[in-house]
Amino acid sequence: MEKMPTLDFTPLLEPWQQMLARRRAATAVLSPDGSTLRTFAQIDDEARELAPRFAALAPGSIVAVQIGNSPSWPAVFLALLRGGHITLPLGADTQPPSFANALLDATLAIHPKLGTRDSRLPATALLKLTSGTTGAPRAIRFTAAQLAADCEHICATMGIGDGDVNFGVIPFAHSYGFSNLLTPLLLRGVSVVAAEDRLPRAILDGLARSGATVFPGTPVLFQHLAEIDAPSPPRLRLCISAGAPLSRAVWAKFHARFGLPLHTFYGASESGGIAYDRAGELPEEGLVGEAMDGVSVELDPFTVRSAAVGEGYFPDESPESLGGGCYRPPDLVRRGEHGLVIAGRSGDVINVGGRKLNPLEVEQCLAKFPGVRQVAVFGVPSKLRGEEPVACVAGEIDPAALQRHAASALAPWQVPRDVWLVAALPVSERGKISRQNLAAQYAARNPNLETRNPNQT
């Protein structure tokens, strides 16, 4: 019989015990109205009460947790760690059956299926769900030490400590929320507001009433907040934007409305935090600042190295891109005057008659046109060119005028062949816009569309 590796979850459990001894009676989880939902002692008590629920599980079972931004999240994670199990956070928009199919023959413990630790999961404490190039979900393996390292990098780089209150409206189950909200609570004693309502008014009210000092959000959240005539929350000092590119227009509007800097944060599910704009300024589109404390990056090819990088994928490994403290993201990154700049993703490049079009370049051009609130450019099949660009735009604009604007600033082959107007660009629970999904929706709406911009050659 194959000998299973010895589990070591002490990098997470030991700091919790030390912090618990120091902050037992302090508020750990708050409601948006500022009331206490859990003290640190109550989290520990709840974890011990939950332990019998997992007692029947074979050691090392994978347990899927899909409970939204519940105040019970810290206790559930602690209980699973103490039981020697692997936590698989699932967002509200994730269907467990699809993930079970993706795992193929892997052991999966999702109510009430049980199993034993798979030999391909040595010392794994957490599985983060992500999507591969095909869009099929798979998982990333993390040890307790890697999760603790990411927490250390985030708190040290951003200056977050136990005097802060994190406002948690981004999903706890996703990589951004888990690393910026849950692990800082467990390892650093940073209190968190457990919020579910993402309406802008509700967020502003919760920020003010809870006394939140730190707000990790997404560009679309900050855009909506900037459109509300309201005073700045009194204790809010640090706003962090991640999950999708932050435009200069959104940065400027938010800063003008609330007088607060807005820091861009760049990371990946595979590696945790990568770079951060410490100044909270955005002088250049795509700027993400410099590497996080404890993280090093190389540009040719783009490579991230740190103690927070995951062990590998599961069930397929892909060792050429992830493992051994090294991750090679598919992003196109260059060094600009003010720091690292994200110039797009290699998988998003549109092949227009053999010429490579980065959709980000077109989006930045279109975003300057008056009335454009949001824009995403994607490729659609073309009999003549292989692919051609299409722009999905939210705003009050004349499509023909927008195309003329693009033609005045871009090469003819870069001009979108069509402008698709929508009320708002669809985003996932993670705040991301999927060009692949937009292309599929566009094709379904326009199955026979072959017309092209007459200015294109």
Coordinates of N, CA and C in Angstrom, one line a residue, residues 266 274-275 286-291 295-305 326-344:
Y266 N -2.7 42.9 -8.4 CA -2.7 41.9 -9.5 C -2.2 40.6 -8.9
I274 N 0.7 38.9 -6.8 CA 1.9 39.1 -7.6 C 2.4 40.5 -7.5
A275 N 1.6 41.5 -7.8 CA 2.0 42.9 -7.8 C 1.0 43.8 -7.2
G286 N -3.4 49.8 -17.3 CA -2.9 48.5 -17.1 C -1.8 48.4 -16.0
L287 N -1.5 49.6 -15.4 CA -0.4 49.6 -14.3 C -0.9 48.8 -13.1
V288 N 0.0 47.9 -12.6 CA -0.2 47.1 -11.4 C 0.9 47.3 -10.4
G289 N 1.7 48.3 -10.5 CA 2.8 48.5 -9.6 C 3.9 47.6 -9.6
E290 N 4.5 47.3 -8.5 CA 5.7 46.4 -8.4 C 5.3 45.1 -7.7
A291 N 6.3 44.2 -7.8 CA 6.1 42.9 -7.1 C 5.8 43.0 -5.7
V295 N 7.8 38.4 -3.3 CA 7.5 37.9 -4.6 C 8.5 38.4 -5.6
S296 N 9.0 37.6 -6.5 CA 9.9 38.1 -7.6 C 9.3 37.7 -8.9
V297 N 9.5 38.6 -9.9 CA 9.0 38.4 -11.2 C 10.1 38.5 -12.3
E298 N 10.0 37.8 -13.3 CA 10.8 37.9 -14.5 C 9.9 38.1 -15.7
L299 N 10.4 38.9 -16.7 CA 9.6 39.2 -17.8 C 9.7 38.4 -19.0
D300 N 10.8 37.7 -19.2 CA 11.1 37.1 -20.5 C 11.6 35.7 -20.3
P301 N 10.7 34.6 -20.2 CA 9.2 34.8 -20.2 C 8.7 35.2 -18.9
F302 N 7.4 35.7 -18.8 CA 6.9 36.2 -17.6 C 6.7 35.0 -16.6
T303 N 7.4 35.2 -15.5 CA 7.5 34.1 -14.5 C 7.3 34.7 -13.1
V304 N 6.5 34.1 -12.2 CA 6.4 34.5 -10.8 C 7.0 33.5 -9.9
R305 N 7.8 33.9 -8.9 CA 8.4 33.0 -8.0 C 8.1 33.5 -6.6
C326 N 7.2 28.2 -8.6 CA 7.2 29.0 -9.9 C 5.9 28.9 -10.7
Y327 N 5.4 30.0 -11.2 CA 4.2 30.0 -12.0 C 4.5 30.9 -13.2
R328 N 4.0 30.5 -14.4 CA 4.1 31.2 -15.6 C 2.7 31.6 -16.1
P329 N 2.2 32.8 -15.7 CA 0.9 33.2 -16.1 C 0.8 33.4 -17.6
P330 N -0.4 33.3 -18.2 CA -0.6 33.6 -19.6 C -0.7 35.1 -19.9
D331 N -0.5 36.0 -19.0 CA -0.6 37.4 -19.2 C 0.6 38.0 -19.9
L332 N 0.3 39.0 -20.7 CA 1.3 39.8 -21.4 C 1.7 40.9 -20.5
V333 N 2.9 40.9 -20.0 CA 3.4 41.9 -19.0 C 4.6 42.6 -19.5
R334 N 4.7 43.9 -19.4 CA 5.9 44.7 -19.7 C 6.2 45.6 -18.5
R335 N 7.4 46.2 -18.6 CA 7.7 47.2 -17.6 C 7.5 48.6 -18.1
G336 N 6.7 49.3 -17.5 CA 6.4 50.7 -17.9 C 7.2 51.7 -17.1
E337 N 7.0 52.9 -17.3 CA 7.7 54.0 -16.6 C 7.4 54.0 -15.1
H338 N 6.2 53.5 -14.7 CA 5.8 53.5 -13.3 C 5.7 52.2 -12.6
G339 N 6.1 51.1 -13.4 CA 6.0 49.8 -12.8 C 5.5 48.8 -13.8
L340 N 5.1 47.6 -13.3 CA 4.6 46.6 -14.2 C 3.3 46.9 -14.8
V341 N 3.1 46.6 -16.1 CA 1.9 46.9 -16.8 C 1.4 45.6 -17.5
I342 N 0.1 45.4 -17.3 CA -0.6 44.2 -17.9 C -1.1 44.7 -19.3
A343 N -0.6 44.0 -20.3 CA -0.9 44.4 -21.7 C -1.9 43.5 -22.3
G344 N -2.5 42.6 -21.5 CA -3.5 41.6 -22.1 C -3.1 40.2 -21.7

